[in-house]
Tab-separated table of C-alpha atoms in Angstrom:
chain	number	residue	atom	x	y	z
M	10	MET	CA	22.584	-10.985	4.209
M	11	ARG	CA	19.642	-13.238	4.983
M	12	GLN	CA	17.275	-10.612	3.758
M	13	LEU	CA	19.235	-10.180	0.525
M	14	LEU	CA	19.301	-13.845	-0.076
M	15	ARG	CA	15.412	-14.179	0.597
M	16	ARG	CA	14.838	-11.224	-2.037
M	17	ALA	CA	17.034	-13.047	-4.531
M	18	LEU	CA	15.190	-16.263	-3.854
M	19	HIS	CA	11.739	-14.649	-4.222
M	20	GLY	CA	12.943	-12.995	-7.487
M	21	ALA	CA	14.054	-16.191	-8.830
M	22	LEU	CA	10.769	-17.788	-8.046
M	23	LEU	CA	8.812	-15.195	-9.673
M	24	LEU	CA	10.896	-15.442	-12.820
M	25	SER	CA	10.652	-19.044	-12.881
M	26	LEU	CA	6.769	-18.733	-12.781
M	27	GLY	CA	6.842	-16.267	-15.602
M	28	VAL	CA	5.515	-13.536	-13.574
M	29	GLY	CA	6.568	-9.963	-14.232
M	30	ALA	CA	7.811	-7.208	-12.094
M	31	LEU	CA	4.080	-5.947	-11.293
M	32	GLY	CA	2.736	-9.523	-11.272
M	33	ASN	CA	1.685	-12.008	-8.559
M	34	ALA	CA	2.022	-15.694	-8.899
M	35	TRP	CA	-1.090	-16.557	-6.787
M	36	ALA	CA	-3.680	-14.193	-8.467
M	37	ALA	CA	-2.479	-12.822	-11.842
M	38	ASP	CA	-5.717	-11.404	-12.772
M	39	GLY	CA	-6.427	-8.926	-9.923
M	40	ARG	CA	-5.938	-5.090	-9.829
M	41	LEU	CA	-5.227	-3.008	-6.877
M	42	ALA	CA	-6.730	0.429	-6.967
M	43	VAL	CA	-5.177	3.349	-4.998
M	44	ILE	CA	-7.969	5.696	-3.918
M	45	VAL	CA	-8.785	9.201	-2.688
M	46	ALA	CA	-11.968	10.925	-1.736
M	47	ALA	CA	-14.134	11.716	-4.732
M	48	ASN	CA	-14.989	15.284	-3.298
M	49	GLY	CA	-11.532	16.896	-3.504
M	50	GLY	CA	-7.803	16.315	-3.372
M	51	PRO	CA	-5.335	15.845	-6.068
M	52	THR	CA	-6.270	13.143	-8.711
M	53	ASN	CA	-3.330	13.639	-11.152
M	54	GLY	CA	0.289	12.667	-10.930
M	55	TRP	CA	0.270	9.607	-8.593
M	56	SER	CA	3.320	7.388	-9.158
M	57	LEU	CA	4.534	4.327	-7.323
M	58	GLU	CA	7.529	6.277	-6.163
M	59	ASP	CA	5.148	8.973	-4.701
M	60	LEU	CA	3.272	6.297	-3.106
M	61	ALA	CA	6.220	4.524	-1.691
M	62	LEU	CA	7.280	8.199	-0.061
M	63	ILE	CA	3.741	8.780	1.245
M	64	TYR	CA	3.499	5.435	2.906
M	65	ARG	CA	7.037	5.663	4.364
M	66	ARG	CA	6.012	9.079	5.706
M	67	LYS	CA	8.726	10.934	3.851
M	68	LYS	CA	6.158	12.829	1.671
M	69	GLN	CA	3.351	14.548	3.527
M	70	PHE	CA	1.844	16.608	0.664
M	71	VAL	CA	0.522	15.916	-2.930
M	72	GLY	CA	0.297	19.455	-4.494
M	73	SER	CA	-0.899	21.488	-1.622
M	74	ALA	CA	-2.992	18.797	-0.062
M	75	ARG	CA	-1.774	17.045	3.124
M	76	VAL	CA	-2.098	13.250	2.644
M	77	GLN	CA	-2.778	10.584	5.338
M	78	PRO	CA	-1.876	6.985	4.142
M	79	ILE	CA	-4.141	4.284	5.352
M	80	ASN	CA	-3.301	0.468	5.496
M	81	LEU	CA	-5.133	-2.779	5.673
M	82	PRO	CA	-4.125	-5.400	8.328
M	83	ALA	CA	-0.695	-6.866	7.816
M	84	GLN	CA	-2.117	-10.247	6.960
M	85	HIS	CA	-4.579	-8.900	4.355
M	86	PRO	CA	-3.652	-10.016	0.712
M	87	LEU	CA	-3.884	-6.642	-0.626
M	88	ARG	CA	-1.704	-5.158	2.092
M	89	ARG	CA	0.877	-7.738	1.348
M	90	PHE	CA	0.764	-6.978	-2.440
M	91	PHE	CA	0.774	-3.490	-1.984
M	92	SER	CA	3.800	-3.509	0.349
M	93	GLN	CA	5.782	-5.692	-1.849
M	94	GLN	CA	4.989	-3.862	-5.070
M	95	VAL	CA	5.243	-0.285	-3.651
M	96	LEU	CA	7.409	-0.535	-0.781
M	97	HIS	CA	9.468	-3.511	-2.025
M	98	LYS	CA	9.139	-5.255	1.502
M	99	THR	CA	6.632	-7.428	3.328
M	100	PRO	CA	4.747	-5.948	6.359
M	101	GLU	CA	6.909	-7.983	8.606
M	102	GLU	CA	10.068	-6.551	6.929
M	103	LEU	CA	8.892	-2.975	7.706
M	104	GLU	CA	8.332	-3.387	11.360
M	105	ASP	CA	11.955	-2.386	12.209
M	106	TYR	CA	11.607	0.673	9.904
M	107	TRP	CA	8.392	1.615	11.902
M	108	ARG	CA	9.925	0.863	15.217
M	109	ASP	CA	12.777	3.249	14.532
M	110	LEU	CA	10.438	5.987	13.213
M	111	TYR	CA	8.164	5.713	16.117
M	112	PHE	CA	10.956	6.550	18.756
M	113	ASN	CA	11.429	9.698	16.492
M	114	GLY	CA	7.941	10.617	16.902
M	115	ILE	CA	6.656	9.246	13.507
M	116	SER	CA	3.702	6.754	13.567
M	117	PRO	CA	2.985	4.292	10.783
M	118	PRO	CA	-0.200	4.729	8.592
M	119	PHE	CA	-3.524	3.911	10.317
M	120	VAL	CA	-4.885	0.442	9.643
M	121	LEU	CA	-8.418	-0.437	8.916
M	122	ALA	CA	-10.001	-3.827	9.112
M	123	SER	CA	-11.763	-4.111	5.649
M	124	GLU	CA	-11.932	-2.776	2.087
M	125	GLU	CA	-15.368	-1.352	2.816
M	126	ALA	CA	-13.827	0.490	6.050
M	127	MET	CA	-11.144	1.757	3.775
M	128	ILE	CA	-13.705	3.175	1.131
M	129	ARG	CA	-15.671	4.744	3.853
M	130	PHE	CA	-12.783	6.299	5.670
M	131	VAL	CA	-11.083	7.660	2.455
M	132	ALA	CA	-14.370	9.098	1.104
M	133	SER	CA	-14.945	10.915	4.397
M	134	THR	CA	-11.460	11.967	5.310
M	135	PRO	CA	-9.725	14.965	3.328
M	136	GLY	CA	-6.281	13.840	2.242
M	137	ALA	CA	-6.689	10.179	2.996
M	138	VAL	CA	-5.064	7.713	0.498
M	139	GLY	CA	-5.723	4.053	0.547
M	140	TYR	CA	-6.027	0.978	-1.728
M	141	VAL	CA	-8.818	-1.610	-2.454
M	142	SER	CA	-9.472	-4.114	-5.180
M	143	GLN	CA	-10.544	-2.387	-8.358
M	144	CYS	CA	-13.675	-4.228	-8.449
M	145	VAL	CA	-14.976	-2.795	-4.968
M	146	ALA	CA	-13.879	0.984	-5.812
M	147	ASP	CA	-17.201	2.971	-6.263
M	148	LYS	CA	-18.323	6.445	-6.893
M	149	ARG	CA	-17.498	7.417	-3.297
M	150	VAL	CA	-13.784	7.466	-4.372
M	151	VAL	CA	-11.479	8.263	-7.133
M	152	VAL	CA	-9.122	5.786	-8.472
M	153	VAL	CA	-5.602	7.642	-8.851
M	154	ALA	CA	-3.499	4.614	-9.641
M	155	THR	CA	-3.709	0.885	-10.382
M	156	ILE	CA	-1.318	-1.922	-10.052
M	157	ASP	CA	-1.970	-5.076	-12.062
M	158	GLY	CA	-1.498	-8.532	-10.666
M	159	GLY	CA	-3.013	-8.067	-7.205
M	160	PRO	CA	-5.178	-10.601	-5.435
M	161	ALA	CA	-8.396	-11.529	-7.516
M	162	CYS	CA	-11.429	-9.840	-6.470
M	163	SER	CA	-13.921	-11.802	-4.448
M	164	LYS	CA	-16.879	-9.735	-5.322
């Protein structure tokens, strides 16, 4: 019940600030880029629903390629934005979900410390999928989806 009330209050706050469904009140000018390696892997057909299934470990393949989701640390602004927009929960709200899956032998996505670490790992790991600020994505990776309204780029 508390969680439902929290979501309702959050939605009311966003509406009162004039922020749309994919918006973010504290950095409306940013864009999050979902990335895969530039040297292979599927680059078409990525939807928010697919990403949600991949990051919840309910979808393991895109086309014939096995995917490996990668996260930034829970306190990172991009992780928080990604979790709220794609998974519709904060990283803290997902802790019980991962605890339940862990006891069934399913681990949460790996966590990397920075956007540069994310780019390096995704670029060199077949099937890895991650996210960074659009402005830091470079030729080592391919942007397969974007989400507007993320944290502003510091670059």
